[in-house]
Tab-separated table of C-alpha atoms in Angstrom:
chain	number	residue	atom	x	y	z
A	29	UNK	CA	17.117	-26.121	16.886
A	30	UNK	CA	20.906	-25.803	16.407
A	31	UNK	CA	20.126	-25.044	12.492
A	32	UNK	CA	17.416	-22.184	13.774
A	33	UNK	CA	19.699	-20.525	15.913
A	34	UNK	CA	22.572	-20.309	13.111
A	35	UNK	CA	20.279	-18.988	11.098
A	36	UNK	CA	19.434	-16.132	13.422
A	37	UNK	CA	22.974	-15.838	14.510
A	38	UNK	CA	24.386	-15.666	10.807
A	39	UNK	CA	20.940	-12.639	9.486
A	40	UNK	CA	22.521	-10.901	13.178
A	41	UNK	CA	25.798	-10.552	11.510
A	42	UNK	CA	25.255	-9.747	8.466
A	43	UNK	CA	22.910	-6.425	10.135
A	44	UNK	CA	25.901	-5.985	11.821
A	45	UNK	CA	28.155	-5.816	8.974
A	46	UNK	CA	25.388	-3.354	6.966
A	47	UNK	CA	25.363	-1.001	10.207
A	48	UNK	CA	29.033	-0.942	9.782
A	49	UNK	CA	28.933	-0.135	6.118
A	50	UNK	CA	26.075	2.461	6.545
A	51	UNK	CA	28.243	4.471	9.004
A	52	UNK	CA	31.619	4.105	6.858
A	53	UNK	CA	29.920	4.401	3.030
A	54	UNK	CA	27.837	6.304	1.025
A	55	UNK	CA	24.102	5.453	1.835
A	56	UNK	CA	23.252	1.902	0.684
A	57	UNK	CA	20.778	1.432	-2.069
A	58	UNK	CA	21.673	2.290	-5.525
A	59	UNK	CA	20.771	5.329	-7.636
A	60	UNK	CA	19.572	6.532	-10.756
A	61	UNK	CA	19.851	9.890	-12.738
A	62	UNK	CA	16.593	12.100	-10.877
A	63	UNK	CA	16.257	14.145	-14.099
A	64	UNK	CA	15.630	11.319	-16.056
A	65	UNK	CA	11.796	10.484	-16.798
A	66	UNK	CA	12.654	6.794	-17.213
A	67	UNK	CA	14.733	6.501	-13.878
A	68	UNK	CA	13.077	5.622	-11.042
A	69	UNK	CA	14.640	8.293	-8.855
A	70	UNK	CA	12.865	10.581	-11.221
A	71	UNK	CA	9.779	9.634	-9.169
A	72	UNK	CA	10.954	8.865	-6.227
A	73	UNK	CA	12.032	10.801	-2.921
A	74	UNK	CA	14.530	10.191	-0.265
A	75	UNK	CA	13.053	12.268	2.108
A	76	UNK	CA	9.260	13.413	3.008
A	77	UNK	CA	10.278	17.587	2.402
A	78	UNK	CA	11.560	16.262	-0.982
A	79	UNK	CA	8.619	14.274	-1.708
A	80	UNK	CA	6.093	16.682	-0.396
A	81	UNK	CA	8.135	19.346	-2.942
A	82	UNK	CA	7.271	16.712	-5.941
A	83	UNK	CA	3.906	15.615	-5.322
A	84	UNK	CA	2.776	19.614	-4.934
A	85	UNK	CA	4.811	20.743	-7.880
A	86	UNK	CA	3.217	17.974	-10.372
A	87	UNK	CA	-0.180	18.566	-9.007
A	88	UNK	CA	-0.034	22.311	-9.514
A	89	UNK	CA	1.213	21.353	-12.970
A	90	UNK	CA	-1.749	19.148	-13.844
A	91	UNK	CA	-3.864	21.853	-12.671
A	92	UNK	CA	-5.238	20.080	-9.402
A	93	UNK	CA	-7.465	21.733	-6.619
A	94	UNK	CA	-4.727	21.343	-3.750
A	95	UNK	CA	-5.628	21.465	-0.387
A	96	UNK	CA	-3.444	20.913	2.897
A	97	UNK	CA	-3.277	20.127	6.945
A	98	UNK	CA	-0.892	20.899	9.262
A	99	UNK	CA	0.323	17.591	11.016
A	100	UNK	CA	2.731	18.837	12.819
A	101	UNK	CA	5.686	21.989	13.421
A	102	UNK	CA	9.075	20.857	13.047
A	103	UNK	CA	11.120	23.698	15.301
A	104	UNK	CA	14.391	22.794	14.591
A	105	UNK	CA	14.329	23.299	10.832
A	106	UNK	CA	10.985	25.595	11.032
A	107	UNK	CA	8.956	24.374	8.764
A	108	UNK	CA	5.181	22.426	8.909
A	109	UNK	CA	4.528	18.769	7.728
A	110	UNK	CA	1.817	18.471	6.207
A	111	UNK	CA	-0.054	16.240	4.992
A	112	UNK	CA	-1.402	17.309	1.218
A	113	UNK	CA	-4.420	16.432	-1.046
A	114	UNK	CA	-4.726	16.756	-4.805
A	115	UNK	CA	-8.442	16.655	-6.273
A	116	UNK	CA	-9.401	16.251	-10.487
A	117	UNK	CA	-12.994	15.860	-10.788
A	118	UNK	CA	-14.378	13.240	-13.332
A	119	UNK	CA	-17.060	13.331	-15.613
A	120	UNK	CA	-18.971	11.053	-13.090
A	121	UNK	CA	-18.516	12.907	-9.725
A	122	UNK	CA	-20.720	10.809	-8.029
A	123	UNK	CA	-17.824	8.024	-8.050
A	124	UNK	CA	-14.302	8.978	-6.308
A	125	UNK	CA	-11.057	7.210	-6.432
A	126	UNK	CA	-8.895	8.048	-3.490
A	127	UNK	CA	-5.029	7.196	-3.389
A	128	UNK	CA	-2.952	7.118	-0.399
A	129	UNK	CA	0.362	7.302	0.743
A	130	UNK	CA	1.676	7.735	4.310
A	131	UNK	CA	-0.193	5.958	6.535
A	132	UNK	CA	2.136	4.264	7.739
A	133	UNK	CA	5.045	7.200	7.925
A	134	UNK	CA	8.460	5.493	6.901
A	135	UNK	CA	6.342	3.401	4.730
A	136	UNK	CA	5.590	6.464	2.409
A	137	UNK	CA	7.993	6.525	-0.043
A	138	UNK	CA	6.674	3.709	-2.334
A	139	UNK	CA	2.802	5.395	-2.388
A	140	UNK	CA	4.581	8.813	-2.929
A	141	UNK	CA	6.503	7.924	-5.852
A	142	UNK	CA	3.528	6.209	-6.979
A	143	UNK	CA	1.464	9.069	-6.798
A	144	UNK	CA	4.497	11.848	-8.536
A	145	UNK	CA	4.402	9.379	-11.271
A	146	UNK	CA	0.266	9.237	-11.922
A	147	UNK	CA	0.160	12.866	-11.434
A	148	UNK	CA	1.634	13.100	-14.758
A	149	UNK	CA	-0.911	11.770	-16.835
A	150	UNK	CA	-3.546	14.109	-15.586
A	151	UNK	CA	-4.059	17.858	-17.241
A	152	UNK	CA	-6.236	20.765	-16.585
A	153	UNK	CA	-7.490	19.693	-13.370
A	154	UNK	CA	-10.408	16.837	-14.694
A	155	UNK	CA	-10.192	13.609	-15.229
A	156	UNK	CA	-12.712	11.538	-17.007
A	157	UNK	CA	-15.096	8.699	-15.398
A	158	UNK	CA	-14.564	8.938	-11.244
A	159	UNK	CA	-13.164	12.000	-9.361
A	160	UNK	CA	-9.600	11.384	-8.092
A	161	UNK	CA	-8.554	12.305	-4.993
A	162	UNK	CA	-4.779	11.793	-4.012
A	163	UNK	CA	-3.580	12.600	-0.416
A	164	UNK	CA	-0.186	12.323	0.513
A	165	UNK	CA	1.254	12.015	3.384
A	166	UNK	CA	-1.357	10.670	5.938
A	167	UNK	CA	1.207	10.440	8.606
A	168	UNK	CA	3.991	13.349	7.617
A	169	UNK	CA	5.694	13.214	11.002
A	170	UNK	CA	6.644	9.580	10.355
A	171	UNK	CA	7.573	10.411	7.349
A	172	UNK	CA	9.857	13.028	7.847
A	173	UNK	CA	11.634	11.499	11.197
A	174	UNK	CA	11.280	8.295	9.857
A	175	UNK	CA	9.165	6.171	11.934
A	176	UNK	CA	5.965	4.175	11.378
A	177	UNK	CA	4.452	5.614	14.261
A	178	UNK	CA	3.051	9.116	14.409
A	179	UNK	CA	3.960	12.100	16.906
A	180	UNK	CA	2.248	10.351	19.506
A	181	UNK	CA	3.288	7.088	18.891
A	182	UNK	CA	0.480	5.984	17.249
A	183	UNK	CA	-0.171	3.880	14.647
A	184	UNK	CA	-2.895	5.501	12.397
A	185	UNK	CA	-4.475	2.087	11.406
A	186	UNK	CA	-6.031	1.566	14.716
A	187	UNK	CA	-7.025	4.701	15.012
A	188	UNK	CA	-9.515	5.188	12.448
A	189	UNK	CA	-12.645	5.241	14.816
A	190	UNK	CA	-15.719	7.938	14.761
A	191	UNK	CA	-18.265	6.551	17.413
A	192	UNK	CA	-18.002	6.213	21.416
A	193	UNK	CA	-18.877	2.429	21.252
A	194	UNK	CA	-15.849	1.657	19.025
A	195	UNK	CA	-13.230	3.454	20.830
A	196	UNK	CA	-15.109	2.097	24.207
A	197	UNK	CA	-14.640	-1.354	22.617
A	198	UNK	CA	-10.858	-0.342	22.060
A	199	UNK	CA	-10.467	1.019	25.699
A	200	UNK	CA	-11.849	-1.331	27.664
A	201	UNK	CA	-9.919	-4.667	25.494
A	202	UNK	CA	-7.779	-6.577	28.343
A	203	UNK	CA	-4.227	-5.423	27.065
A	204	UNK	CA	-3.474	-9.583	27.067
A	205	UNK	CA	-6.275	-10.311	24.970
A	206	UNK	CA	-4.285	-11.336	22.290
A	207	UNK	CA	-0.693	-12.447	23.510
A	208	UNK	CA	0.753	-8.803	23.565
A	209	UNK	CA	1.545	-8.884	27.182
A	210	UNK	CA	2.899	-12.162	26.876
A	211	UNK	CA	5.449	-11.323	24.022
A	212	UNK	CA	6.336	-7.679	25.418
A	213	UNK	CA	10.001	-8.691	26.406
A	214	UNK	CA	10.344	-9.677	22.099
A	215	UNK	CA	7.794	-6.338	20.950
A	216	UNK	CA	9.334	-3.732	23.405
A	217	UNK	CA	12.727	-4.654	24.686
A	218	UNK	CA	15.193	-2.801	27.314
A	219	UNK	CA	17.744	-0.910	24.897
A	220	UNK	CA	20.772	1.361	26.014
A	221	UNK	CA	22.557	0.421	22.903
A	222	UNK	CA	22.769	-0.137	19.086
A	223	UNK	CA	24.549	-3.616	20.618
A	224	UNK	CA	21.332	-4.310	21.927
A	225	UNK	CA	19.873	-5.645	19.046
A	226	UNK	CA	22.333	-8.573	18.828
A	227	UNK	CA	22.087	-9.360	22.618
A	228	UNK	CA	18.245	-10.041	22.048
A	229	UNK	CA	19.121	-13.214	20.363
A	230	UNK	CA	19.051	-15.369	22.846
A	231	UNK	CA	15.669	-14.391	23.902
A	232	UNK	CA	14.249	-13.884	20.380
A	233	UNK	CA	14.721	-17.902	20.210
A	234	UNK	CA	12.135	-19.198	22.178
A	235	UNK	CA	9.565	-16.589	20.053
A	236	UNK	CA	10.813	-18.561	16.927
A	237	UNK	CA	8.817	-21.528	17.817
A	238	UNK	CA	5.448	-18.955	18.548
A	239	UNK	CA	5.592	-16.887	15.592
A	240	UNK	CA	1.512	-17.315	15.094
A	241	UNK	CA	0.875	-16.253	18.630
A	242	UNK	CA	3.214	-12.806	18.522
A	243	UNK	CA	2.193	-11.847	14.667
A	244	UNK	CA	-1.629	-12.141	16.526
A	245	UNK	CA	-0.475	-9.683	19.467
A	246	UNK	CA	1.475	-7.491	16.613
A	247	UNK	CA	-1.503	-7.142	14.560
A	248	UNK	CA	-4.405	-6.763	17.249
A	249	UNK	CA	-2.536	-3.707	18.039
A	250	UNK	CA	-2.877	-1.979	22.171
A	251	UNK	CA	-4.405	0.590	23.909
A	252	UNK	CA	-3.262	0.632	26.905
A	253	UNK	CA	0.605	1.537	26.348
A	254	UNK	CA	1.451	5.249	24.680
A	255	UNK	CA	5.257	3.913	24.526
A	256	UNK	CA	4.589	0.468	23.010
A	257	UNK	CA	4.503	-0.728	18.753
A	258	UNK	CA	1.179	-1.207	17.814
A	259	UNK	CA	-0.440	1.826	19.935
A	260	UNK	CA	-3.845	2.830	18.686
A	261	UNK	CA	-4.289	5.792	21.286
A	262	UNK	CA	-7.206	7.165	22.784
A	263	UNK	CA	-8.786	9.680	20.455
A	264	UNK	CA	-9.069	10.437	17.182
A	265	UNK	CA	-5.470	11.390	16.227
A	266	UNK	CA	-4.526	14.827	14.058
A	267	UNK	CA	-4.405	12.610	10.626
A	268	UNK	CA	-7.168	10.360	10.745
A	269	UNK	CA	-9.420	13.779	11.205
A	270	UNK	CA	-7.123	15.362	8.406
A	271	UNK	CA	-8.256	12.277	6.048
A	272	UNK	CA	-11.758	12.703	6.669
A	273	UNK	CA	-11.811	16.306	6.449
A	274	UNK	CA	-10.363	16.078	2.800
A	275	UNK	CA	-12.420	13.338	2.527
A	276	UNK	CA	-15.682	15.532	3.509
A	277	UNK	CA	-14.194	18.411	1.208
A	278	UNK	CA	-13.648	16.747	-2.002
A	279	UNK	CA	-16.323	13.565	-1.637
A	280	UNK	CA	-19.625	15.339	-1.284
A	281	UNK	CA	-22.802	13.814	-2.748
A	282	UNK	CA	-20.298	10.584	-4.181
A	283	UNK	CA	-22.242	7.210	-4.243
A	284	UNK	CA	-19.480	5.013	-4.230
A	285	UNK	CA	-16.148	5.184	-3.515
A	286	UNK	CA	-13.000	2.996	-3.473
A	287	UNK	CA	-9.644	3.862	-1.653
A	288	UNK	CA	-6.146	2.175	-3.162
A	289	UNK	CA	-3.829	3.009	0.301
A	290	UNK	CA	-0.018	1.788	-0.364
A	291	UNK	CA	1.988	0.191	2.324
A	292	UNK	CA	5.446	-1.405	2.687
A	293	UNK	CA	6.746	-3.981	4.834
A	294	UNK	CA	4.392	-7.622	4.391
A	295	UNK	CA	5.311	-10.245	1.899
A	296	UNK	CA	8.011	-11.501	-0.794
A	297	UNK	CA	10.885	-8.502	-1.834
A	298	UNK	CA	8.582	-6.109	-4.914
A	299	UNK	CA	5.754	-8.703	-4.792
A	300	UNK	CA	2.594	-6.406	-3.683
A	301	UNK	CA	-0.320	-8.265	-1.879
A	302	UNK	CA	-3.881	-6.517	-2.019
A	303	UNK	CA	-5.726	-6.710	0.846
A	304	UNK	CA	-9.652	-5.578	2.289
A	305	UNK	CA	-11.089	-6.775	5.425
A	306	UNK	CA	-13.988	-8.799	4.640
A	307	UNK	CA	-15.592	-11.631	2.181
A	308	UNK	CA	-18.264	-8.468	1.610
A	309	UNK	CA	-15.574	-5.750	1.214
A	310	UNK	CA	-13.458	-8.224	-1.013
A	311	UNK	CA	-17.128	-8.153	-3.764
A	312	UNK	CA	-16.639	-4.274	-3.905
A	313	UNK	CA	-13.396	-4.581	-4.851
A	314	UNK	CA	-13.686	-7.189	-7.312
A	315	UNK	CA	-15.805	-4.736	-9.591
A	316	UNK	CA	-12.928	-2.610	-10.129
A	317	UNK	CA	-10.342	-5.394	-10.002
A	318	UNK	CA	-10.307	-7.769	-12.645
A	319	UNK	CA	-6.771	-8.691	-14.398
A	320	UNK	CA	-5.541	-8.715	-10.505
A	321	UNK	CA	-8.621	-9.950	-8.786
A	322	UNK	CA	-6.418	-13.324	-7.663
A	323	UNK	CA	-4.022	-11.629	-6.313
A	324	UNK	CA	-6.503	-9.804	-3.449
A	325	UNK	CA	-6.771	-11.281	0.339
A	326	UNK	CA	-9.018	-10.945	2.981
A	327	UNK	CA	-8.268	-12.755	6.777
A	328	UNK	CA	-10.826	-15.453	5.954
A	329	UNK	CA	-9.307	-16.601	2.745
A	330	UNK	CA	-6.369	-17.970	4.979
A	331	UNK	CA	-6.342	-17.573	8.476
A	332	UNK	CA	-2.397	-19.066	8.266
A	333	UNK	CA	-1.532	-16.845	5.450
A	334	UNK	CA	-0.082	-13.279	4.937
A	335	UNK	CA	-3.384	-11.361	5.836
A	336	UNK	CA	-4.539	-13.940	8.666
A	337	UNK	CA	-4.766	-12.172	12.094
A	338	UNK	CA	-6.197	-9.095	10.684
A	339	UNK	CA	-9.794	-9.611	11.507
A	340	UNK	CA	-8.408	-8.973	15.036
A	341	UNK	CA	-7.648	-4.874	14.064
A	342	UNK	CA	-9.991	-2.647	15.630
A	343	UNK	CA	-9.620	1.009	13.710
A	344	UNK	CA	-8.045	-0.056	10.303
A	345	UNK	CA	-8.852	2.827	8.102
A	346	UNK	CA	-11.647	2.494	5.807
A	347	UNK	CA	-12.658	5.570	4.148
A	348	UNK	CA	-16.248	4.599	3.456
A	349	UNK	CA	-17.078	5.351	7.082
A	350	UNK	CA	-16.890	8.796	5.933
A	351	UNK	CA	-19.661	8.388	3.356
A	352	UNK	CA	-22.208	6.681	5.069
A	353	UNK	CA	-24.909	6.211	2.546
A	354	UNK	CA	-22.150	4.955	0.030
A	355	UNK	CA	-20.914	1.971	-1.208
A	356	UNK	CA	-16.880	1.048	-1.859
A	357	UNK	CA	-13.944	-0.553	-0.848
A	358	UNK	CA	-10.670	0.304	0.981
A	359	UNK	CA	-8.120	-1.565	-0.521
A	360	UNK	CA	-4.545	-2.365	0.605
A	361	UNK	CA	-1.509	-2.207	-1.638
A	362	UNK	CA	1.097	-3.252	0.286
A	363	UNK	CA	5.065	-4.229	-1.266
A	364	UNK	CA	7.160	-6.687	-0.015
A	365	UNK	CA	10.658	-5.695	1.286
A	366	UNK	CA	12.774	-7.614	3.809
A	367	UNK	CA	12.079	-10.653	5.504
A	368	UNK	CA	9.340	-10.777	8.438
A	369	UNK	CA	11.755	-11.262	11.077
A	370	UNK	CA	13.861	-8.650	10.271
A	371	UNK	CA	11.138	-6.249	9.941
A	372	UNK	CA	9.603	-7.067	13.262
A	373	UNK	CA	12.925	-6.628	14.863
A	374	UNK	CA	13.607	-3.400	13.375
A	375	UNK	CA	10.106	-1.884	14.822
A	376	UNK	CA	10.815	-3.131	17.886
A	377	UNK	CA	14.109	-1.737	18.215
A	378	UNK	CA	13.421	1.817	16.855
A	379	UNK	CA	10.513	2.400	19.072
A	380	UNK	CA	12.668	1.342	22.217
A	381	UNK	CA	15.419	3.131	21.276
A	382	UNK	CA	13.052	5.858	20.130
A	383	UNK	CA	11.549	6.256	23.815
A	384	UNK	CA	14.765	5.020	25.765
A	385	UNK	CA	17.967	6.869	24.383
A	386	UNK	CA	18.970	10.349	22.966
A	387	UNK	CA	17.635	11.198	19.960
A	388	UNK	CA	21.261	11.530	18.736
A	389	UNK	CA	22.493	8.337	20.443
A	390	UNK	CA	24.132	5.387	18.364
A	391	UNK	CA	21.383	3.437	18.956
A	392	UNK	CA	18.610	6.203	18.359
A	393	UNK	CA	20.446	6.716	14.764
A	394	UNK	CA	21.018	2.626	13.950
A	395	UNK	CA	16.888	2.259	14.902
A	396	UNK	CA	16.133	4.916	12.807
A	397	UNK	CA	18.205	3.262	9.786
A	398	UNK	CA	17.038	-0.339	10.592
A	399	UNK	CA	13.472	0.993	10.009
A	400	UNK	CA	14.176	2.699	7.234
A	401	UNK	CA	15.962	0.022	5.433
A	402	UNK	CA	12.670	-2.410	6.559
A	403	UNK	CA	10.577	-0.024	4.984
A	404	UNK	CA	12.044	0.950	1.866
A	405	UNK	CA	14.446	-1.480	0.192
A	406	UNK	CA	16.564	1.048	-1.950
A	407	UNK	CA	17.676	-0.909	-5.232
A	408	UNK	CA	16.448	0.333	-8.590
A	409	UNK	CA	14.849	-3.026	-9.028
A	410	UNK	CA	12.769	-2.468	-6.305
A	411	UNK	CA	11.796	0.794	-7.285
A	412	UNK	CA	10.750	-0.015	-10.788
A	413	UNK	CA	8.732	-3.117	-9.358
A	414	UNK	CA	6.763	-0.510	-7.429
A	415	UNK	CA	5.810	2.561	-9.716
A	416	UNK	CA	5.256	-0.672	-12.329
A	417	UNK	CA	3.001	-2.078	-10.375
A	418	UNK	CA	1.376	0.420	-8.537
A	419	UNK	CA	0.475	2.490	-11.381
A	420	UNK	CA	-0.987	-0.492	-13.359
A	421	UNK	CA	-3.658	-1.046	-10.287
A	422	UNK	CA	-4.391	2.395	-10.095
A	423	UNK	CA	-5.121	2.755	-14.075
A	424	UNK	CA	-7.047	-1.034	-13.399
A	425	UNK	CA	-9.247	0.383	-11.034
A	426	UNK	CA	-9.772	3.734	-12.750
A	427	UNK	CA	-10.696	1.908	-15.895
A	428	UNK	CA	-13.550	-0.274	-14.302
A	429	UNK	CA	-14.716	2.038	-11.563
């Protein structure tokens, strides 16, 4: 118990001592030379205007059909996020390949800088074998502002829902059917100020000991609490229709189609985890995965393990649902960054201090970083683990699809 709570104690301090740094330093991280084609920063963006600016500018290049959706009007600096799509039909149209980054808002930055470096290797607008269909930016308003959440607080992968019975299964869920009521004092605490996050350590203690229980309530998601994490909402939200219209646009007549969406947050520091709902889903994907096919996860493989709990989501975005007669897969690419615990903190702590303070309180600003820094781990290791990585799947997939 004793060694628990120094342990807690001692990762407090040390976010403490990083919070202090951020404020007095230059940003933390490390950089490399943007104009360089073999730096990372050459693909990646620190912000979603910047990497909206690269991923259109290297898709008119190559000569893509570009299409795009206003998310969302940003008054202050006047100008729309969007979120963007860049099509380069194959020799087989009948297949299409769609990658995605954004979902997940903050989270962009690794499928973004994936994507600016693909869009490279494509010319004159075709592709051979499957159409390709990139769409950046699912959730642009997270992305800019940096949350995880979109303009209404909701989180886009429990949204993704096209019939009455589904979102009347959603709706009518007892909000404590999975432990969130019980753990809301841990997954949307009181907060005033930035100091706030330390003072929760006492009461983050006894959660220690039901980690299981509150990664279930995290996971299941709500939808009964606009203001909450994990808020799936009550109608089809601005992006998930965005998604499907591009979908609709670009994917007519295909017979199969598979989805690579990129994600940051779960597992070990640049290891990536690929993930599909199902035993059935997880065959789909195995015919275009074959050098990684080990690596890929589904909730029954280990209910205990990274992916266990996620059988529980109810509108986890799955872009066959747009092509009804076809067959496919929506896989997950997600990349480790910081520790669970620290990531679950700083979610819970940006959207309180989100909803609770000024947007240009302490603690507003230090919830914003701590998400950010969850998110995206800024190191050029890092970086090079993802565009490495992430571009290998993608040319995996396109290979056997």
């Amino acid at each position: 118990m004793n060694g628990v709570v120094v342990t807690i104690v001692t990762a407090m301090l040390a976010v403490a001592v990083s919070f202090v740094l951020y404020e007095t330093l230059p940003p933390l991280g490390d950089t490399t030379d943007p104009t360089d084609p073999k730096a990372p920063d050459y693909h990646f963006s620190r912000s979603y205007l910047a990497a909206r600016h690269k991923f259109l500018t290297r898709a008119t290049a190559a000569g893509a059909t570009l299409a795009s959706e206003v998310i969302y009007h940003d008054a202050e600096l006047g100008v729309n996020l969007t979120m963007d799509a860049a099509f380069f039909k194959g020799s087989r149209p009948e297949k299409l390949l769609v990658h995605i980054s954004g979902t997940h808002g903050v989270e962009g930055f690794a499928g973004s800088a994936i994507q600016a470096k693909l869009l490279e290797g494509f010319r004159d607008g075709k592709t051979g074998g499957a159409s390709v269909l990139f769409v950046h930016a699912v959730n642009p308003y997270g992305f800019h502002f940096g949350r995880r959440f979109n303009e209404n607080n909701v989180d886009l992968n429990r949204n993704w829902m096209w019939s009455e019975a589904e979102w009347q299964k959603a709706l009518s869920r007892e909000p404590n059917a999975h432990g969130y009521e019980d753990a809301r004092s841990i997954l949307n605490p009181a907060v005033s100020s930035w100091w706030d996050y330390f003072l929760r350590v006492p009461a983050l203690i006894p959660g220690l000991f039901k980690q299981k229980a509150i990664k279930l309530a995290i996971i299941a998601g709500q939808y009964h609490d606009p203001r909450g994490i994990y808020y799936g909402g009550t109608q089809r939200e601005s992006g998930t229709i965005a998604l499907n219209k591009f979908l609709q646009q670009f994917g007519a007549g295909v017979k199969e189609v598979i989805a690579l969406d990129v994600h940051s947050g779960l597992g070990p520091c640049g290891e990536d985890s690929l993930m599909v709902d199902d035993a059935e889903e997880a065959q789909a994907a195995r015919k275009v995965i074959h050098e990684s096919a080990g690596r890929l996860e589904y909730p029954d493989t280990d209910p205990n393990g990274p992916v266990g709990g996620y059988n529980l989501v109810l509108g986890s975005a799955k872009v066959q649902k747009s092509f009804p007669t076809a067959q496919g897969a929506h896989i997950t690419q997600e990349f480790g960054t910081r520790p669970g615990l620290f990531v679950a903190m700083a979610l819970a702590f940006e959207n309180a201090a989100f909803h609770q303070t000024h947007w240009n309180s302490v603690a507003h600003q230090f919830g914003t970083k701590l998400l950010r820094a969850a998110f995206f781990v800024e190191t050029t290791e890092w970086k090079d683990r993802v565009l490495e990585r992430g571009v290998d799947l993608f040319g995996e997939i396109k290979r056997n699809f």
